[in-house]
PDB file of C-alpha atoms in Angstrom:
ATOM      1  CA  UNK A  70      -9.754 -28.305 -54.324  1.00 93.00           C
ATOM      2  CA  UNK A  71     -13.255 -29.336 -53.812  1.00 97.00           C
ATOM      3  CA  UNK A  72     -15.860 -26.750 -54.555  1.00 98.00           C
ATOM      4  CA  UNK A  73     -19.921 -26.948 -54.202  1.00 98.00           C
ATOM      5  CA  UNK A  74     -21.651 -30.088 -53.811  1.00 98.00           C
ATOM      6  CA  UNK A  75     -23.313 -30.673 -56.865  1.00 98.00           C
ATOM      7  CA  UNK A  76     -25.616 -33.484 -56.031  1.00 98.00           C
ATOM      8  CA  UNK A  77     -26.445 -36.242 -53.779  1.00 98.00           C
ATOM      9  CA  UNK A  78     -27.269 -39.343 -55.683  1.00 98.00           C
ATOM     10  CA  UNK A  79     -30.067 -41.715 -54.360  1.00 98.00           C
ATOM     11  CA  UNK A  80     -30.262 -45.211 -55.877  1.00 98.00           C
ATOM     12  CA  UNK A  81     -34.101 -46.191 -56.142  1.00 98.00           C
ATOM     13  CA  UNK A  82     -36.215 -49.244 -57.488  1.00 97.00           C
ATOM     14  CA  UNK A  83     -39.017 -47.142 -58.811  1.00 98.00           C
ATOM     15  CA  UNK A  84     -37.878 -43.832 -60.052  1.00 98.00           C
ATOM     16  CA  UNK A  85     -41.635 -42.780 -60.386  1.00 98.00           C
ATOM     17  CA  UNK A  86     -42.681 -43.590 -56.631  1.00 98.00           C
ATOM     18  CA  UNK A  87     -39.372 -41.671 -55.404  1.00 98.00           C
ATOM     19  CA  UNK A  88     -40.369 -38.567 -57.619  1.00 98.00           C
ATOM     20  CA  UNK A  89     -44.234 -38.627 -56.391  1.00 98.00           C
ATOM     21  CA  UNK A  90     -42.786 -39.044 -52.984  1.00 97.00           C
ATOM     22  CA  UNK A  91     -40.408 -35.948 -53.428  1.00 98.00           C
ATOM     23  CA  UNK A  92     -43.057 -33.922 -55.347  1.00 98.00           C
ATOM     24  CA  UNK A  93     -46.198 -34.960 -53.384  1.00 96.00           C
ATOM     25  CA  UNK A  94     -45.276 -35.387 -49.928  1.00 96.00           C
ATOM     26  CA  UNK A  95     -42.179 -33.219 -49.598  1.00 97.00           C
ATOM     27  CA  UNK A  96     -43.079 -30.398 -51.717  1.00 97.00           C
ATOM     28  CA  UNK A  97     -39.716 -30.417 -53.918  1.00 98.00           C
ATOM     29  CA  UNK A  98     -39.393 -29.569 -57.733  1.00 98.00           C
ATOM     30  CA  UNK A  99     -39.164 -32.575 -59.343  1.00 98.00           C
ATOM     31  CA  UNK A 100     -37.897 -33.171 -63.195  1.00 98.00           C
ATOM     32  CA  UNK A 101     -38.909 -35.701 -65.520  1.00 98.00           C
ATOM     33  CA  UNK A 102     -37.248 -38.818 -65.927  1.00 98.00           C
ATOM     34  CA  UNK A 103     -34.275 -39.013 -68.391  1.00 97.00           C
ATOM     35  CA  UNK A 104     -33.263 -42.715 -69.593  1.00 97.00           C
ATOM     36  CA  UNK A 105     -29.545 -42.556 -70.150  1.00 94.00           C
ATOM     37  CA  UNK A 106     -28.597 -45.887 -72.007  1.00 93.00           C
ATOM     38  CA  UNK A 107     -25.140 -45.096 -71.854  1.00 90.00           C
ATOM     39  CA  UNK A 108     -24.915 -44.873 -68.246  1.00 92.00           C
ATOM     40  CA  UNK A 109     -27.242 -47.810 -67.506  1.00 95.00           C
ATOM     41  CA  UNK A 110     -29.526 -45.822 -65.397  1.00 97.00           C
ATOM     42  CA  UNK A 111     -32.799 -43.613 -65.579  1.00 98.00           C
ATOM     43  CA  UNK A 112     -32.421 -39.981 -63.932  1.00 97.00           C
ATOM     44  CA  UNK A 113     -34.391 -37.577 -62.198  1.00 98.00           C
ATOM     45  CA  UNK A 114     -33.342 -34.191 -60.431  1.00 97.00           C
ATOM     46  CA  UNK A 115     -34.815 -32.810 -57.567  1.00 98.00           C
ATOM     47  CA  UNK A 116     -34.052 -29.116 -57.601  1.00 98.00           C
ATOM     48  CA  UNK A 117     -33.221 -27.743 -54.241  1.00 98.00           C
ATOM     49  CA  UNK A 118     -32.353 -24.250 -53.301  1.00 98.00           C
ATOM     50  CA  UNK A 119     -28.827 -24.918 -53.029  1.00 98.00           C
ATOM     51  CA  UNK A 120     -27.957 -28.428 -54.392  1.00 98.00           C
ATOM     52  CA  UNK A 121     -29.720 -31.267 -56.259  1.00 98.00           C
ATOM     53  CA  UNK A 122     -30.725 -34.531 -55.540  1.00 98.00           C
ATOM     54  CA  UNK A 123     -30.288 -37.040 -58.026  1.00 98.00           C
ATOM     55  CA  UNK A 124     -32.700 -40.395 -58.411  1.00 98.00           C
ATOM     56  CA  UNK A 125     -31.027 -43.296 -59.789  1.00 98.00           C
ATOM     57  CA  UNK A 126     -32.791 -46.133 -61.476  1.00 98.00           C
ATOM     58  CA  UNK A 127     -31.366 -49.153 -62.890  1.00 98.00           C
ATOM     59  CA  UNK A 128     -31.773 -49.195 -66.598  1.00 98.00           C
ATOM     60  CA  UNK A 129     -30.733 -52.415 -68.911  1.00 93.00           C
ATOM     61  CA  UNK A 130     -29.064 -55.477 -68.154  1.00 89.00           C
ATOM     62  CA  UNK A 131     -25.753 -54.205 -66.742  1.00 92.00           C
ATOM     63  CA  UNK A 132     -26.804 -51.145 -64.617  1.00 96.00           C
ATOM     64  CA  UNK A 133     -24.123 -50.058 -62.410  1.00 94.00           C
ATOM     65  CA  UNK A 134     -26.488 -49.500 -59.542  1.00 97.00           C
ATOM     66  CA  UNK A 135     -28.104 -53.137 -59.791  1.00 97.00           C
ATOM     67  CA  UNK A 136     -25.691 -54.538 -57.366  1.00 96.00           C
ATOM     68  CA  UNK A 137     -26.016 -51.716 -55.138  1.00 96.00           C
ATOM     69  CA  UNK A 138     -29.933 -52.067 -54.765  1.00 97.00           C
ATOM     70  CA  UNK A 139     -29.509 -55.896 -54.191  1.00 96.00           C
ATOM     71  CA  UNK A 140     -27.717 -54.864 -51.055  1.00 94.00           C
ATOM     72  CA  UNK A 141     -29.891 -51.758 -50.368  1.00 95.00           C
ATOM     73  CA  UNK A 142     -33.364 -53.382 -51.570  1.00 96.00           C
ATOM     74  CA  UNK A 143     -35.338 -49.935 -50.337  1.00 97.00           C
ATOM     75  CA  UNK A 144     -32.927 -47.739 -51.971  1.00 98.00           C
ATOM     76  CA  UNK A 145     -30.328 -45.946 -50.641  1.00 98.00           C
ATOM     77  CA  UNK A 146     -27.329 -42.967 -51.000  1.00 98.00           C
ATOM     78  CA  UNK A 147     -25.281 -44.266 -53.731  1.00 98.00           C
ATOM     79  CA  UNK A 148     -22.766 -41.051 -54.156  1.00 98.00           C
ATOM     80  CA  UNK A 149     -21.903 -37.796 -53.195  1.00 98.00           C
ATOM     81  CA  UNK A 150     -20.632 -35.418 -56.135  1.00 98.00           C
ATOM     82  CA  UNK A 151     -18.126 -32.356 -55.709  1.00 98.00           C
ATOM     83  CA  UNK A 152     -17.399 -29.885 -58.230  1.00 98.00           C
ATOM     84  CA  UNK A 153     -13.941 -29.177 -59.013  1.00 98.00           C
ATOM     85  CA  UNK A 154     -12.265 -26.669 -61.373  1.00 97.00           C
ATOM     86  CA  UNK A 155      -9.920 -28.469 -63.238  1.00 97.00           C
ATOM     87  CA  UNK A 156     -10.490 -32.482 -62.999  1.00 97.00           C
ATOM     88  CA  UNK A 157      -7.255 -33.341 -64.127  1.00 97.00           C
ATOM     89  CA  UNK A 158      -5.454 -31.216 -62.094  1.00 97.00           C
ATOM     90  CA  UNK A 159      -7.658 -32.505 -58.966  1.00 97.00           C
ATOM     91  CA  UNK A 160      -6.962 -36.037 -60.174  1.00 97.00           C
ATOM     92  CA  UNK A 161      -3.234 -35.797 -60.257  1.00 97.00           C
ATOM     93  CA  UNK A 162      -3.330 -34.051 -56.607  1.00 96.00           C
ATOM     94  CA  UNK A 163      -5.458 -36.775 -55.283  1.00 96.00           C
ATOM     95  CA  UNK A 164      -3.509 -39.642 -57.211  1.00 96.00           C
ATOM     96  CA  UNK A 165       0.143 -38.198 -55.877  1.00 96.00           C
ATOM     97  CA  UNK A 166      -1.574 -38.252 -52.017  1.00 94.00           C
ATOM     98  CA  UNK A 167      -2.650 -41.772 -52.506  1.00 94.00           C
ATOM     99  CA  UNK A 168      -6.115 -41.712 -53.493  1.00 95.00           C
ATOM    100  CA  UNK A 169      -7.583 -44.399 -55.675  1.00 96.00           C
ATOM    101  CA  UNK A 170      -9.510 -43.133 -58.946  1.00 97.00           C
ATOM    102  CA  UNK A 171     -11.642 -45.608 -59.993  1.00 96.00           C
ATOM    103  CA  UNK A 172     -11.577 -47.425 -63.688  1.00 93.00           C
ATOM    104  CA  UNK A 173      -9.134 -46.224 -65.937  1.00 93.00           C
ATOM    105  CA  UNK A 174      -8.510 -42.859 -64.197  1.00 92.00           C
ATOM    106  CA  UNK A 175      -9.680 -40.960 -67.284  1.00 94.00           C
ATOM    107  CA  UNK A 176     -12.387 -38.633 -66.917  1.00 95.00           C
ATOM    108  CA  UNK A 177     -15.711 -39.756 -68.513  1.00 93.00           C
ATOM    109  CA  UNK A 178     -18.685 -37.736 -69.655  1.00 91.00           C
ATOM    110  CA  UNK A 179     -21.151 -37.904 -66.749  1.00 85.00           C
ATOM    111  CA  UNK A 180     -24.710 -37.726 -66.790  1.00 79.00           C
ATOM    112  CA  UNK A 181     -24.546 -34.069 -66.963  1.00 81.00           C
ATOM    113  CA  UNK A 182     -22.543 -33.929 -70.110  1.00 88.00           C
ATOM    114  CA  UNK A 183     -19.151 -32.814 -68.176  1.00 94.00           C
ATOM    115  CA  UNK A 184     -16.198 -34.728 -67.284  1.00 96.00           C
ATOM    116  CA  UNK A 185     -16.219 -36.507 -63.862  1.00 96.00           C
ATOM    117  CA  UNK A 186     -14.460 -39.128 -62.120  1.00 97.00           C
ATOM    118  CA  UNK A 187     -15.088 -41.534 -58.963  1.00 97.00           C
ATOM    119  CA  UNK A 188     -12.749 -41.826 -55.917  1.00 97.00           C
ATOM    120  CA  UNK A 189     -12.347 -45.469 -54.169  1.00 97.00           C
ATOM    121  CA  UNK A 190     -14.959 -45.231 -51.231  1.00 97.00           C
ATOM    122  CA  UNK A 191     -12.096 -46.805 -48.839  1.00 96.00           C
ATOM    123  CA  UNK A 192      -9.964 -43.625 -49.224  1.00 97.00           C
ATOM    124  CA  UNK A 193     -12.886 -41.476 -48.578  1.00 98.00           C
ATOM    125  CA  UNK A 194     -14.655 -42.540 -45.264  1.00 98.00           C
ATOM    126  CA  UNK A 195     -16.986 -45.431 -47.058  1.00 98.00           C
ATOM    127  CA  UNK A 196     -18.369 -42.912 -49.046  1.00 98.00           C
ATOM    128  CA  UNK A 197     -18.390 -42.905 -52.956  1.00 98.00           C
ATOM    129  CA  UNK A 198     -17.138 -39.473 -54.189  1.00 98.00           C
ATOM    130  CA  UNK A 199     -17.832 -38.300 -57.601  1.00 97.00           C
ATOM    131  CA  UNK A 200     -15.509 -35.263 -58.869  1.00 98.00           C
ATOM    132  CA  UNK A 201     -17.559 -33.315 -61.588  1.00 97.00           C
ATOM    133  CA  UNK A 202     -15.788 -30.617 -63.646  1.00 97.00           C
ATOM    134  CA  UNK A 203     -17.963 -27.412 -63.037  1.00 91.00           C
TER     135      UNK A 203
ATOM    136  CA  UNK B 139     -42.175 -27.678 -48.432  1.00 93.00           C
ATOM    137  CA  UNK B 140     -38.748 -29.110 -48.070  1.00 97.00           C
ATOM    138  CA  UNK B 141     -36.086 -26.193 -48.601  1.00 98.00           C
ATOM    139  CA  UNK B 142     -32.313 -26.026 -48.643  1.00 98.00           C
ATOM    140  CA  UNK B 143     -30.107 -28.980 -47.787  1.00 98.00           C
ATOM    141  CA  UNK B 144     -28.428 -28.314 -44.775  1.00 98.00           C
ATOM    142  CA  UNK B 145     -25.782 -31.116 -44.710  1.00 98.00           C
ATOM    143  CA  UNK B 146     -24.845 -34.473 -45.354  1.00 98.00           C
ATOM    144  CA  UNK B 147     -23.983 -36.609 -42.428  1.00 98.00           C
ATOM    145  CA  UNK B 148     -21.335 -39.099 -42.688  1.00 98.00           C
ATOM    146  CA  UNK B 149     -20.394 -41.277 -39.960  1.00 98.00           C
ATOM    147  CA  UNK B 150     -16.507 -42.046 -39.316  1.00 98.00           C
ATOM    148  CA  UNK B 151     -14.539 -44.331 -37.021  1.00 97.00           C
ATOM    149  CA  UNK B 152     -11.466 -41.704 -36.765  1.00 98.00           C
ATOM    150  CA  UNK B 153     -12.629 -38.304 -36.961  1.00 98.00           C
ATOM    151  CA  UNK B 154      -9.445 -36.659 -36.991  1.00 98.00           C
ATOM    152  CA  UNK B 155      -8.603 -38.777 -39.885  1.00 98.00           C
ATOM    153  CA  UNK B 156     -11.613 -37.659 -41.835  1.00 98.00           C
ATOM    154  CA  UNK B 157     -10.689 -33.952 -41.170  1.00 98.00           C
ATOM    155  CA  UNK B 158      -7.485 -34.220 -41.944  1.00 98.00           C
ATOM    156  CA  UNK B 159      -8.446 -36.129 -45.512  1.00 97.00           C
ATOM    157  CA  UNK B 160     -10.942 -33.398 -46.013  1.00 98.00           C
ATOM    158  CA  UNK B 161      -8.491 -30.408 -45.248  1.00 98.00           C
ATOM    159  CA  UNK B 162      -5.390 -31.602 -46.609  1.00 96.00           C
ATOM    160  CA  UNK B 163      -6.512 -34.177 -49.574  1.00 96.00           C
ATOM    161  CA  UNK B 164      -9.617 -32.362 -50.590  1.00 97.00           C
ATOM    162  CA  UNK B 165      -8.515 -29.097 -49.682  1.00 97.00           C
ATOM    163  CA  UNK B 166     -11.742 -28.286 -47.672  1.00 98.00           C
ATOM    164  CA  UNK B 167     -12.724 -25.873 -44.983  1.00 98.00           C
ATOM    165  CA  UNK B 168     -12.823 -27.928 -41.969  1.00 98.00           C
ATOM    166  CA  UNK B 169     -13.827 -27.116 -38.553  1.00 98.00           C
ATOM    167  CA  UNK B 170     -12.481 -28.039 -34.954  1.00 98.00           C
ATOM    168  CA  UNK B 171     -14.127 -31.150 -33.433  1.00 98.00           C
ATOM    169  CA  UNK B 172     -16.758 -30.653 -31.085  1.00 97.00           C
ATOM    170  CA  UNK B 173     -17.913 -33.247 -28.572  1.00 97.00           C
ATOM    171  CA  UNK B 174     -21.626 -33.291 -28.002  1.00 94.00           C
ATOM    172  CA  UNK B 175     -22.306 -35.773 -25.091  1.00 93.00           C
ATOM    173  CA  UNK B 176     -25.843 -34.908 -24.831  1.00 90.00           C
ATOM    174  CA  UNK B 177     -25.923 -36.640 -28.776  1.00 92.00           C
ATOM    175  CA  UNK B 178     -23.512 -39.483 -28.340  1.00 95.00           C
ATOM    176  CA  UNK B 179     -21.378 -38.112 -31.135  1.00 97.00           C
ATOM    177  CA  UNK B 180     -18.530 -35.763 -31.751  1.00 98.00           C
ATOM    178  CA  UNK B 181     -18.998 -33.380 -34.615  1.00 97.00           C
ATOM    179  CA  UNK B 182     -16.586 -31.795 -37.286  1.00 98.00           C
ATOM    180  CA  UNK B 183     -18.265 -29.407 -40.340  1.00 97.00           C
ATOM    181  CA  UNK B 184     -16.897 -29.322 -43.614  1.00 98.00           C
ATOM    182  CA  UNK B 185     -18.099 -25.834 -44.914  1.00 98.00           C
ATOM    183  CA  UNK B 186     -18.598 -26.017 -48.597  1.00 98.00           C
ATOM    184  CA  UNK B 187     -19.822 -23.263 -50.694  1.00 98.00           C
ATOM    185  CA  UNK B 188     -23.495 -24.126 -50.739  1.00 98.00           C
ATOM    186  CA  UNK B 189     -23.738 -26.557 -47.857  1.00 98.00           C
ATOM    187  CA  UNK B 190     -22.289 -28.428 -44.994  1.00 98.00           C
ATOM    188  CA  UNK B 191     -20.589 -31.866 -44.753  1.00 98.00           C
ATOM    189  CA  UNK B 192     -20.917 -33.019 -40.906  1.00 98.00           C
ATOM    190  CA  UNK B 193     -18.428 -36.083 -39.844  1.00 98.00           C
ATOM    191  CA  UNK B 194     -20.023 -37.866 -36.802  1.00 98.00           C
ATOM    192  CA  UNK B 195     -17.739 -40.198 -34.650  1.00 98.00           C
ATOM    193  CA  UNK B 196     -19.174 -41.853 -31.759  1.00 98.00           C
ATOM    194  CA  UNK B 197     -18.975 -40.597 -28.326  1.00 98.00           C
ATOM    195  CA  UNK B 198     -19.576 -42.444 -25.000  1.00 93.00           C
ATOM    196  CA  UNK B 199     -21.228 -45.886 -24.611  1.00 89.00           C
ATOM    197  CA  UNK B 200     -24.525 -45.544 -26.054  1.00 92.00           C
ATOM    198  CA  UNK B 201     -24.140 -43.633 -29.342  1.00 96.00           C
ATOM    199  CA  UNK B 202     -26.758 -43.514 -32.075  1.00 94.00           C
ATOM    200  CA  UNK B 203     -24.213 -44.159 -34.521  1.00 97.00           C
ATOM    201  CA  UNK B 204     -22.536 -47.111 -33.085  1.00 97.00           C
ATOM    202  CA  UNK B 205     -24.641 -49.778 -34.655  1.00 96.00           C
ATOM    203  CA  UNK B 206     -24.062 -47.844 -38.069  1.00 96.00           C
ATOM    204  CA  UNK B 207     -20.328 -48.250 -37.723  1.00 97.00           C
ATOM    205  CA  UNK B 208     -20.965 -51.801 -36.784  1.00 96.00           C
ATOM    206  CA  UNK B 209     -22.525 -52.543 -40.506  1.00 94.00           C
ATOM    207  CA  UNK B 210     -20.519 -49.811 -42.030  1.00 95.00           C
ATOM    208  CA  UNK B 211     -16.867 -50.212 -40.572  1.00 96.00           C
ATOM    209  CA  UNK B 212     -15.368 -47.765 -43.080  1.00 96.00           C
ATOM    210  CA  UNK B 213     -17.981 -45.007 -42.306  1.00 98.00           C
ATOM    211  CA  UNK B 214     -20.780 -44.087 -44.779  1.00 98.00           C
ATOM    212  CA  UNK B 215     -23.516 -41.537 -45.272  1.00 98.00           C
ATOM    213  CA  UNK B 216     -25.815 -41.741 -42.305  1.00 98.00           C
ATOM    214  CA  UNK B 217     -28.316 -39.101 -43.058  1.00 98.00           C
ATOM    215  CA  UNK B 218     -29.334 -36.090 -45.153  1.00 98.00           C
ATOM    216  CA  UNK B 219     -30.815 -32.894 -43.329  1.00 98.00           C
ATOM    217  CA  UNK B 220     -33.273 -30.606 -45.121  1.00 98.00           C
ATOM    218  CA  UNK B 221     -34.282 -27.416 -43.933  1.00 98.00           C
ATOM    219  CA  UNK B 222     -37.974 -26.650 -43.406  1.00 98.00           C
ATOM    220  CA  UNK B 223     -39.760 -23.269 -42.274  1.00 97.00           C
ATOM    221  CA  UNK B 224     -41.935 -24.634 -39.707  1.00 97.00           C
ATOM    222  CA  UNK B 225     -41.240 -28.102 -37.976  1.00 97.00           C
ATOM    223  CA  UNK B 226     -44.258 -28.594 -36.706  1.00 97.00           C
ATOM    224  CA  UNK B 227     -46.403 -28.153 -39.665  1.00 97.00           C
ATOM    225  CA  UNK B 228     -44.254 -30.286 -41.820  1.00 97.00           C
ATOM    226  CA  UNK B 229     -44.138 -33.121 -39.299  1.00 97.00           C
ATOM    227  CA  UNK B 230     -48.213 -32.690 -39.095  1.00 97.00           C
ATOM    228  CA  UNK B 231     -48.233 -32.607 -43.259  1.00 96.00           C
ATOM    229  CA  UNK B 232     -45.859 -35.548 -43.509  1.00 96.00           C
ATOM    230  CA  UNK B 233     -47.941 -37.610 -41.012  1.00 96.00           C
ATOM    231  CA  UNK B 234     -51.118 -36.771 -42.923  1.00 96.00           C
ATOM    232  CA  UNK B 235     -49.459 -38.520 -45.797  1.00 94.00           C
ATOM    233  CA  UNK B 236     -48.793 -41.314 -43.980  1.00 94.00           C
ATOM    234  CA  UNK B 237     -44.841 -40.873 -43.260  1.00 95.00           C
ATOM    235  CA  UNK B 238     -43.294 -42.242 -39.926  1.00 96.00           C
ATOM    236  CA  UNK B 239     -41.746 -39.753 -37.556  1.00 96.00           C
ATOM    237  CA  UNK B 240     -39.074 -41.311 -35.656  1.00 96.00           C
ATOM    238  CA  UNK B 241     -38.975 -41.255 -31.698  1.00 93.00           C
ATOM    239  CA  UNK B 242     -42.026 -39.418 -30.028  1.00 93.00           C
ATOM    240  CA  UNK B 243     -42.644 -37.627 -32.869  1.00 92.00           C
ATOM    241  CA  UNK B 244     -41.872 -34.423 -31.016  1.00 94.00           C
ATOM    242  CA  UNK B 245     -38.714 -32.077 -32.214  1.00 95.00           C
ATOM    243  CA  UNK B 246     -35.680 -32.374 -30.206  1.00 93.00           C
ATOM    244  CA  UNK B 247     -32.679 -29.775 -30.205  1.00 91.00           C
ATOM    245  CA  UNK B 248     -30.289 -30.687 -32.549  1.00 85.00           C
ATOM    246  CA  UNK B 249     -26.444 -30.473 -32.979  1.00 79.00           C
ATOM    247  CA  UNK B 250     -27.037 -26.944 -34.205  1.00 81.00           C
ATOM    248  CA  UNK B 251     -29.214 -25.799 -31.630  1.00 88.00           C
ATOM    249  CA  UNK B 252     -32.461 -25.790 -33.829  1.00 94.00           C
ATOM    250  CA  UNK B 253     -35.425 -28.188 -33.430  1.00 96.00           C
ATOM    251  CA  UNK B 254     -35.003 -31.260 -35.616  1.00 96.00           C
ATOM    252  CA  UNK B 255     -36.932 -34.408 -36.372  1.00 97.00           C
ATOM    253  CA  UNK B 256     -36.210 -37.805 -38.234  1.00 97.00           C
ATOM    254  CA  UNK B 257     -38.172 -39.325 -40.905  1.00 97.00           C
ATOM    255  CA  UNK B 258     -38.011 -43.262 -41.294  1.00 97.00           C
ATOM    256  CA  UNK B 259     -35.785 -44.648 -44.354  1.00 97.00           C
ATOM    257  CA  UNK B 260     -38.179 -46.844 -45.293  1.00 96.00           C
ATOM    258  CA  UNK B 261     -40.613 -43.970 -46.134  1.00 97.00           C
ATOM    259  CA  UNK B 262     -37.788 -42.007 -47.938  1.00 98.00           C
ATOM    260  CA  UNK B 263     -35.977 -44.166 -50.399  1.00 98.00           C
ATOM    261  CA  UNK B 264     -33.879 -45.854 -47.679  1.00 98.00           C
ATOM    262  CA  UNK B 265     -32.312 -42.811 -46.617  1.00 98.00           C
ATOM    263  CA  UNK B 266     -32.365 -41.537 -42.688  1.00 98.00           C
ATOM    264  CA  UNK B 267     -33.880 -38.074 -43.357  1.00 98.00           C
ATOM    265  CA  UNK B 268     -33.503 -35.514 -41.068  1.00 97.00           C
ATOM    266  CA  UNK B 269     -35.773 -32.090 -40.796  1.00 98.00           C
ATOM    267  CA  UNK B 270     -34.314 -28.989 -39.517  1.00 97.00           C
ATOM    268  CA  UNK B 271     -36.071 -25.937 -38.505  1.00 97.00           C
ATOM    269  CA  UNK B 272     -34.471 -23.259 -40.708  1.00 91.00           C
TER     270      UNK B 272
END
């Protein structure tokens, strides 16, 4: 069911510093920062030859990553995202096997403009998993 | 400097359960478990179309992931691994820019039989980063 690893998302307090680190110290290709008010985060993408790293910095009062950064003040890996061909079929298969889908269970439009869902970390090796329709 | 994302490593208490989850629930291609006594872990690889997930289960008394699993009893993402062309050149460039290399600073042979180094999480957005010579 799962396909490519679309991205690894790393939550950071200072997205400018993280961008500089990956561009200047690690020599990677780093995008401009894009505020995504509807998601409560500012995003930057690091393009690797085979996948992406996504930096997330809190934006606004109720950012969904604020608590994660309280627990992880240096930053840290927040989630991993796998691509699926059909997000509704994937969700229904996963639910039938007892996996918990977060929120309403209905896909939302993610930071890349595609339908996404998040799966419960306790059901997936302590790891927050995003599914994105490819 | 950094190239492909070689793998995302997830520490787990029960590698058989993690393997079953990824094979049966997520429909991925999952390898057999390989005990690696010299590294203090048992490993399983999940092959995705563009990269790999590596499960790590503690092996023996002094496993390097035992403390991580005490702090993260459900499991969790332990490190990410980027490929570099020349690990000595990469190390020297990183050290010149003030980044800390863990251990002796000399590459060791990793779980894939290639030279690897680990970088200090505090210097890399709270994320343990492995470099592997491609």
